[in-house]
Short mmCIF file of C-alpha atoms in Angstrom, two decimals:
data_model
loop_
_atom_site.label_atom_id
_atom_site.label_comp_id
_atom_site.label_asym_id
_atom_site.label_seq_id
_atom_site.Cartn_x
_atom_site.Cartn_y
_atom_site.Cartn_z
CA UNK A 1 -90.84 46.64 92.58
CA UNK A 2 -92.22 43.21 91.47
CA UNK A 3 -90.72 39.75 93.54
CA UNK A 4 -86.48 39.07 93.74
CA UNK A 5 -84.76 35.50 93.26
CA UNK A 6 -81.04 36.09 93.29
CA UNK A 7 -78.93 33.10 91.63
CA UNK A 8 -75.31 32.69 91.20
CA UNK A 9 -74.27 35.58 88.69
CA UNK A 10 -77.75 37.25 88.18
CA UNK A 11 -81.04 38.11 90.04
CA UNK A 12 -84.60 38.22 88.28
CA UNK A 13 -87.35 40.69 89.17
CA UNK A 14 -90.83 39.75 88.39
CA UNK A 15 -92.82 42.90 87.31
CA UNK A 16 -96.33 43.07 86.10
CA UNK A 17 -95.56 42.76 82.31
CA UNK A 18 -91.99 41.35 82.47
CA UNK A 19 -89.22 39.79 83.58
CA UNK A 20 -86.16 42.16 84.37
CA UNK A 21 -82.91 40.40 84.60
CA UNK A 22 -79.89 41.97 86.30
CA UNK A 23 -76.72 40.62 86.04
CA UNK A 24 -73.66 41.07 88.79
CA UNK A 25 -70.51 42.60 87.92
CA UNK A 26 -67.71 40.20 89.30
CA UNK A 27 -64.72 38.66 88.10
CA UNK A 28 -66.08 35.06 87.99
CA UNK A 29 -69.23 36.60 86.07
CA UNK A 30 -69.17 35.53 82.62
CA UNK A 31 -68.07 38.32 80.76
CA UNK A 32 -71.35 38.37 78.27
CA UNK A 33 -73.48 39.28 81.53
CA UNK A 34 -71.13 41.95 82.19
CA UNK A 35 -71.78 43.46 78.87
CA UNK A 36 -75.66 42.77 79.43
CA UNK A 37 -76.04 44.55 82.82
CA UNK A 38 -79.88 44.17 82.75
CA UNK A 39 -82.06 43.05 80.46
CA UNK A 40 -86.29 43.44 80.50
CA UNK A 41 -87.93 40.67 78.94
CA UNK A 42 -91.97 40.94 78.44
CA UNK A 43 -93.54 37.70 79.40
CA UNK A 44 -95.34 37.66 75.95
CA UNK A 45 -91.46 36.96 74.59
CA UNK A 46 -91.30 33.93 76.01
CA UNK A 47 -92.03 30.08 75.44
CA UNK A 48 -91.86 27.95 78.41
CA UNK A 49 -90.01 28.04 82.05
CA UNK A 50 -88.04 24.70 83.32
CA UNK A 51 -86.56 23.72 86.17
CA UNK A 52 -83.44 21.04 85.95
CA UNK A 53 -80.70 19.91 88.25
CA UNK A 54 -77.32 21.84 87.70
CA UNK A 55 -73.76 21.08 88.43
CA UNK A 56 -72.59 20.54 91.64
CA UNK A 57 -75.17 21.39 93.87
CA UNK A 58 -77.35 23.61 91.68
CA UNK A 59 -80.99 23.43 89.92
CA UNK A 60 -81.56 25.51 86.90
CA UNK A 61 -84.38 27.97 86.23
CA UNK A 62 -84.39 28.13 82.61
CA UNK A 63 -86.52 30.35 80.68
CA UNK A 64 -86.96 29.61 77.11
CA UNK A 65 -87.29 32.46 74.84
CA UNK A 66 -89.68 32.36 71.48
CA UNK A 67 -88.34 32.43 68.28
CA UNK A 68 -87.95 36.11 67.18
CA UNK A 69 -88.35 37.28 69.94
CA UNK A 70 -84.56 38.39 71.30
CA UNK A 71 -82.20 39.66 68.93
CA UNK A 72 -79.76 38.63 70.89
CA UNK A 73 -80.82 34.95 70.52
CA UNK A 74 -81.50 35.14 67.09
CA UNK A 75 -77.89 36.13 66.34
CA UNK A 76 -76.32 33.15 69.00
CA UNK A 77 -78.46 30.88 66.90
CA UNK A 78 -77.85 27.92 69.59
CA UNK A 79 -73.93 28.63 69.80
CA UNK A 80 -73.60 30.17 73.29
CA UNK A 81 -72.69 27.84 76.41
CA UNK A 82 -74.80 27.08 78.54
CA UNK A 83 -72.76 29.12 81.29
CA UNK A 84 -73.15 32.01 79.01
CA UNK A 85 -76.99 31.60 78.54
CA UNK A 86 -78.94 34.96 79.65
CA UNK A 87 -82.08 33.01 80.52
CA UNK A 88 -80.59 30.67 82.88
CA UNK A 89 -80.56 31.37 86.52
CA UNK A 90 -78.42 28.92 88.30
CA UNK A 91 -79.43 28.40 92.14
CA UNK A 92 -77.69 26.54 95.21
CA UNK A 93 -79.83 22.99 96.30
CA UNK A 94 -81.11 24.42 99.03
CA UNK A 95 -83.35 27.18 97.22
CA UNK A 96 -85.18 24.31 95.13
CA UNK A 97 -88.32 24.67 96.36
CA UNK A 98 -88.41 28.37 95.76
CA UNK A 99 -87.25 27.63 92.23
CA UNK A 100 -90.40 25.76 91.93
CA UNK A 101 -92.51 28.26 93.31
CA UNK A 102 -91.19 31.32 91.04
CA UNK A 103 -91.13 28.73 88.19
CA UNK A 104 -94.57 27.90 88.86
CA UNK A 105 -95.61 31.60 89.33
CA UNK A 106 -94.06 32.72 85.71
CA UNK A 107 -95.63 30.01 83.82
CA UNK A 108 -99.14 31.41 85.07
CA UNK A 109 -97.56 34.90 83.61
CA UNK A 110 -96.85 33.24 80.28
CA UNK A 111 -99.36 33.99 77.45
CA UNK A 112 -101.35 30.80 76.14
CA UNK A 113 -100.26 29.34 72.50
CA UNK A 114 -102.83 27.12 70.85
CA UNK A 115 -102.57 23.84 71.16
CA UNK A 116 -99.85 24.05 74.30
CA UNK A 117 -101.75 22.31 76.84
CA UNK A 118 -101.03 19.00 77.18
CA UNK A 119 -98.46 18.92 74.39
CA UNK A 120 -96.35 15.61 73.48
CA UNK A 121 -95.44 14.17 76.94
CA UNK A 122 -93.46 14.82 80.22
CA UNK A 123 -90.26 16.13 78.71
CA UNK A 124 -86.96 14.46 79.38
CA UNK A 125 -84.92 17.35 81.11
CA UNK A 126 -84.81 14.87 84.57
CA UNK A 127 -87.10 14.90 87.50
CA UNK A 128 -88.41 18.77 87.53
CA UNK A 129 -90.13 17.91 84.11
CA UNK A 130 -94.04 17.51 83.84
CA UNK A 131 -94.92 19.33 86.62
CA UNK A 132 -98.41 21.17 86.42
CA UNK A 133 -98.36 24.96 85.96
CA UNK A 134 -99.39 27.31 89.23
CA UNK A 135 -102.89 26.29 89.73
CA UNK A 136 -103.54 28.73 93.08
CA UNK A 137 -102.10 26.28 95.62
CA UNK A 138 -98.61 26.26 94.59
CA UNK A 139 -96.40 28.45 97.35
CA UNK A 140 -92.86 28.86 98.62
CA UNK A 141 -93.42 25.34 100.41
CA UNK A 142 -93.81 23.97 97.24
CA UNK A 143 -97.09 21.37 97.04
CA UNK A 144 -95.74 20.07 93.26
CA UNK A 145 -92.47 18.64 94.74
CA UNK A 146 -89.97 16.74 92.95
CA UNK A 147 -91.43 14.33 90.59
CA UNK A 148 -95.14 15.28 91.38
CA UNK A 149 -97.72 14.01 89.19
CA UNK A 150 -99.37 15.75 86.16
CA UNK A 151 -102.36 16.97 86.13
CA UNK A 152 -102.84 18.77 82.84
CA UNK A 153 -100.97 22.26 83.56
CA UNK A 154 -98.98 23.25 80.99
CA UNK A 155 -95.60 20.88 80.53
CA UNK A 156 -91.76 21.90 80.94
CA UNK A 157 -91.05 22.84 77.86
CA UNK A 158 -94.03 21.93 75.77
CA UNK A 159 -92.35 18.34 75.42
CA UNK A 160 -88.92 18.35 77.30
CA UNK A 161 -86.14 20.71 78.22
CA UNK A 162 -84.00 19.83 75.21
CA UNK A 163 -86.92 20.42 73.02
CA UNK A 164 -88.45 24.22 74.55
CA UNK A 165 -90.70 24.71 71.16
CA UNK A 166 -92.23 21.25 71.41
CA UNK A 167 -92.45 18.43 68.76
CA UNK A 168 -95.45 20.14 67.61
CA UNK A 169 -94.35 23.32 66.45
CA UNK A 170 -96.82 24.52 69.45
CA UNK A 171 -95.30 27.96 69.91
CA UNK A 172 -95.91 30.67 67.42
CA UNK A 173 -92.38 32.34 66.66
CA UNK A 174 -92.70 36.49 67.37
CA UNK A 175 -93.84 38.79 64.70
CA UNK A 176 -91.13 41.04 65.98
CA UNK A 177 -88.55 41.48 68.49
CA UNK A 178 -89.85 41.92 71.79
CA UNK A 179 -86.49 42.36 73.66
CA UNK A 180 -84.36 45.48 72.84
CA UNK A 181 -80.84 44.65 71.85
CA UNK A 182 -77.87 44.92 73.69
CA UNK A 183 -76.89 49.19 73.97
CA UNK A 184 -73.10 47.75 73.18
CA UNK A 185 -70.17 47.69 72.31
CA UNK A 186 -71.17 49.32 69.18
CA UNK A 187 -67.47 48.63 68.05
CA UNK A 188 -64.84 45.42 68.60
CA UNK A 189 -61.80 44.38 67.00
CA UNK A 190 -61.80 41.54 64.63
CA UNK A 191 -58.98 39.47 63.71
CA UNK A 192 -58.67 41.24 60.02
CA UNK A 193 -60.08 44.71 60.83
CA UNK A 194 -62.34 46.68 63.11
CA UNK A 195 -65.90 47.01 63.19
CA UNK A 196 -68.32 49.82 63.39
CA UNK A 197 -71.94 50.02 64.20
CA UNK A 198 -73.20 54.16 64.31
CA UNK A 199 -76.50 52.21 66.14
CA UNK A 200 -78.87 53.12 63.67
CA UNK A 201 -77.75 53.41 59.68
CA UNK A 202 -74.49 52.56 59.02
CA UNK A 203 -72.15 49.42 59.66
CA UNK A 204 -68.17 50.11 58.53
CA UNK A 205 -65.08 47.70 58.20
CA UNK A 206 -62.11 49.17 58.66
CA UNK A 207 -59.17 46.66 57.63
CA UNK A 208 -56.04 45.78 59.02
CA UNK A 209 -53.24 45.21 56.91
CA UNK A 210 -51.61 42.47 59.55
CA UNK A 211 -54.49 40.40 59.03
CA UNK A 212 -57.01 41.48 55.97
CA UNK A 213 -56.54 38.90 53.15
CA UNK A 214 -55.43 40.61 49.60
CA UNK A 215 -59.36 40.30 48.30
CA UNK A 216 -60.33 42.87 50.92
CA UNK A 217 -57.24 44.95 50.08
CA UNK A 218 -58.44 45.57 46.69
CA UNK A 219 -62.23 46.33 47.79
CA UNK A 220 -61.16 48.88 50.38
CA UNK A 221 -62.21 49.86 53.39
CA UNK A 222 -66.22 48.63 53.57
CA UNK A 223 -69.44 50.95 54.46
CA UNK A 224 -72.71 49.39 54.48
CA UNK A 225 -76.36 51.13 54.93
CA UNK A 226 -78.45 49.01 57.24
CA UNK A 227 -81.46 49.35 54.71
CA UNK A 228 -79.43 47.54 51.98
CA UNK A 229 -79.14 44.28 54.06
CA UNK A 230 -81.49 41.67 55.03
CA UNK A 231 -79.39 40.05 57.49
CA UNK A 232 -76.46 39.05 59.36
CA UNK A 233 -74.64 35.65 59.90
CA UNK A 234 -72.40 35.29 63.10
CA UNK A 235 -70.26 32.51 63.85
CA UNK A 236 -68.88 32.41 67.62
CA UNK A 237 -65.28 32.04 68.00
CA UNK A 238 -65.80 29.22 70.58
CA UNK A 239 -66.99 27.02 68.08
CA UNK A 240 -64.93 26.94 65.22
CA UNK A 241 -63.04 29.91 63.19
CA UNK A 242 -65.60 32.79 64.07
CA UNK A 243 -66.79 35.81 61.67
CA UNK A 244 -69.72 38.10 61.44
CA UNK A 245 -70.93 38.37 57.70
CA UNK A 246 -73.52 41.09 56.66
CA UNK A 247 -76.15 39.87 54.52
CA UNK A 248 -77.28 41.71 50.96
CA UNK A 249 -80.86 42.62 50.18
CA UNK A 250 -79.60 41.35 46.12
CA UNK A 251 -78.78 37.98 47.32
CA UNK A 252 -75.72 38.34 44.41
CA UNK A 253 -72.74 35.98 44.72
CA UNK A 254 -70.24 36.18 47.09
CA UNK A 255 -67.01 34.55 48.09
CA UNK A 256 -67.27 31.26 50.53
CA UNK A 257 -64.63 31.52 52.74
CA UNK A 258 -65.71 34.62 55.03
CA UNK A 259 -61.91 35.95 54.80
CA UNK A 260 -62.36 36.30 51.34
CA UNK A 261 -65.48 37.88 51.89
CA UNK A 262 -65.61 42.31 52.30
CA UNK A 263 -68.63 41.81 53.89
CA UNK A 264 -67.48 39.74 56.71
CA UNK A 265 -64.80 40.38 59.69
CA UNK A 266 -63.10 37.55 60.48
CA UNK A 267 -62.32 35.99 64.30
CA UNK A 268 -59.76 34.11 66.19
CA UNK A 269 -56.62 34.43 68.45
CA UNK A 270 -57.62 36.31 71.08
CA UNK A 271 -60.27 38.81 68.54
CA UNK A 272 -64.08 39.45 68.61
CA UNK A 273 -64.62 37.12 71.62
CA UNK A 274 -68.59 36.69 72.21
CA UNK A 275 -68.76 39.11 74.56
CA UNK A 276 -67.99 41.09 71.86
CA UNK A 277 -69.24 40.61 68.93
CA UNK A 278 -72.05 39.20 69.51
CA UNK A 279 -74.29 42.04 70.84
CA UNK A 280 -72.56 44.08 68.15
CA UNK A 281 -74.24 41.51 66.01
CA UNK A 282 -77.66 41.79 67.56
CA UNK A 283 -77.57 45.30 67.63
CA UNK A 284 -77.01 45.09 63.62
CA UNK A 285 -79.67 42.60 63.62
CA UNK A 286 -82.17 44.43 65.51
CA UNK A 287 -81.61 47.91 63.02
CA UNK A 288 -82.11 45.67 59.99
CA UNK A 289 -85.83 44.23 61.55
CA UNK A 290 -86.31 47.77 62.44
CA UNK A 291 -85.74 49.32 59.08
CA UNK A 292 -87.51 46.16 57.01
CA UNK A 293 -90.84 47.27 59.47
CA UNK A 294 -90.59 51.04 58.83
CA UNK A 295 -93.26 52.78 56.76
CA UNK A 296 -92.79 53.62 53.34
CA UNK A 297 -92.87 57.66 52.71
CA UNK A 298 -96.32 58.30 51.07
CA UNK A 299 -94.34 60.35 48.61
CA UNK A 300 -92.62 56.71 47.12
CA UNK A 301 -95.66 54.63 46.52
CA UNK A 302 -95.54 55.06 42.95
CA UNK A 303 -96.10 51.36 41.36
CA UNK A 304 -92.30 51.16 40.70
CA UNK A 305 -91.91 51.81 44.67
CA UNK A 306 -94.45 49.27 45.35
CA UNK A 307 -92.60 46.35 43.09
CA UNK A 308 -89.03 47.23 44.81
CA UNK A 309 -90.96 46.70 48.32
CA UNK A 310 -92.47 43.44 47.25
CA UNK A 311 -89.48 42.06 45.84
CA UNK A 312 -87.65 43.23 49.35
CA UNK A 313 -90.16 41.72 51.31
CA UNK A 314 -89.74 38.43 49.02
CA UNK A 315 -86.06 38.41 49.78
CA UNK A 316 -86.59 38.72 53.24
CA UNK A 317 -89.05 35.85 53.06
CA UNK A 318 -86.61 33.22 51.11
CA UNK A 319 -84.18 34.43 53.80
CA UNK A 320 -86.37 33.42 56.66
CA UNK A 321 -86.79 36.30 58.56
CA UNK A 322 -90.99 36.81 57.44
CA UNK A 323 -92.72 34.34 58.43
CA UNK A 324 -95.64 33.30 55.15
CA UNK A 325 -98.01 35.07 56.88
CA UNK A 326 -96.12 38.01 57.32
CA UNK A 327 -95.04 38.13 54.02
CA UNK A 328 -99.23 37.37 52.36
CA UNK A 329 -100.11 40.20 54.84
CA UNK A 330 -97.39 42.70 53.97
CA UNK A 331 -97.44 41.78 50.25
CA UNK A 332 -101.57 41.97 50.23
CA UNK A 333 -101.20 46.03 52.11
CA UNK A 334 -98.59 46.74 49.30
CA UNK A 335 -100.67 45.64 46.50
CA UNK A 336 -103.79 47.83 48.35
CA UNK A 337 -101.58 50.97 47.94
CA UNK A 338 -101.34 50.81 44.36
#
């Protein structure tokens, strides 16, 4: 058993290799961290660590995930509140200087990305910003302080709370997801039908007909094979009309309004809240990454097996999800096999 800092809502345990968040069950907890229970997050999947005043008597330990590396995140794509934010531990006043200290403490934990020290400035998330990383005489009676100086650790942020990757592109996004997705719900109700995840292969729409617009009607009941998509595209219902679209591997056309769409569920009145949906979406997410990385059986690397890969791996490229050198790496082993 690693170090404890219990916040409002959620407690984090510093391990060796990771930090394991736990989440209370409660009727003021937000309902996403009641889905979550606990989540173990290796310190290799994340960015930076800040420290910023709260509401009403609170500081803020924030800590910024890479790109890539959560699932979870990847699906939100910037569209949760902040009081729905796994990574943000929300303390009373009075535990500030042990904020600093455990802040301090996890930054030393953090792997180092080229270029990050002394990136672009003191950051603009308020007073806890710029302050040096754990340098050995750091402590629970906090030497940094509020508005300390600088002297050259690594900065909040790499550039300022509101900016965690830096202006400089400093931190590499993951090759892979380091965080294992959310175990469920594997199933919700959406406004227009119900969704099914079997957590590996196999995502199903079932429609209603009190909500399912004519166009999915005549397509029928849906069934998709995870290795046939290349991604998904979730919209939260607290920001505007919300639906969860699966993405094809064939890139063909498809309709633009997401109701119209057999590939999407639809959300709204009371349907697919975030809680939800969105680790249903993650979960999705994280089978699709799993089955673009899985080896090809020696048995299919016939040059016509080869060229289907390629273009696959191309598709996933255009789409964003390989990164160049991902995609010259895979596409250079491919072209080795023939």
């Amino acid at each position: 058993m690693g170090d404890v800092l219990a916040g409002i809502h959620a407690a984090w345990e510093f391990e060796s290799d990771a930090l394991v968040i736990r989440f209370e069950r409660g009727i003021r907890t937000p309902k996403l961290y009641q889905v979550l229970r606990e989540r173990r997050v290796p310190y290799e999947a994340l960015a930076s660590v800040t420290l910023t005043p709260g509401k009403r008597g609170t500081v803020v330990l924030h800590a910024v995930p890479r790109p890539g590396a959560d699932p979870l995140m990847e699906a939100a794509a910037g569209q949760l509140k902040e009081s729905s934010d796994p990574y943000r531990l929300v303390l009373p006043t009075d535990r500030e200087t042990l904020a600093e200290y455990y802040r301090d403490e996890l930054r030393a934990l953090l792997p180092p990305e080229p270029g990050a020290a002394g990136a672009a400035g003191h950051g603009a998330g308020g007073p806890y910003d710029g302050l040096d990383a754990f340098d050995g005489h750091g402590g629970p009676d906090g030497h940094g302080g509020l508005g300390g100086p600088d002297r050259g650790g690594v900065l909040d942020a790499l550039g300022g709370a509101e900016d965690p990757y830096g202006a400089g592109g400093a931190v590499a996004p993951a090759e892979r997801f380091l965080v294992a997705p959310p175990s469920g719900p594997l199933s919700f109700k959406a406004y227009d039908g119900k969704a099914s995840f079997d957590g590996r292969a196999e995502v199903s729409f079932r429609w209603f007909w009190t909500g399912a617009s004519s166009e999915k009607w005549k397509a029928g009941d849906q069934t998709f094979s995870v290795r046939d998509l290349c991604g998904i595209e979730w919209r939260s219902p607290d920001v505007f009309d919300g639906h969860l679209r699966l993405l094809a591997r064939d890139g063909g056309p498809r309709p633009t309004q997401p109701d119209h769409d057999p590939a999407s569920v639809v959300f709204g009145l009371g349907y697919g809240l975030v809680h939800e949906s969105l680790p249903f979406a993650a979960a999705v997410l994280a089978a699709i990454r799993s089955s673009d990385r899985a080896p090809v059986p020696v048995g299919s690397r016939t040059p016509g097996a080869v060229a289907e890969r390629i273009r696959h791996l191309g598709e996933l490229h255009r789409a964003g999800l390989v990164t160049d050198e991902e995609f010259s790496t895979k596409k250079a082993e491919l072209l080795a096999e023939l």
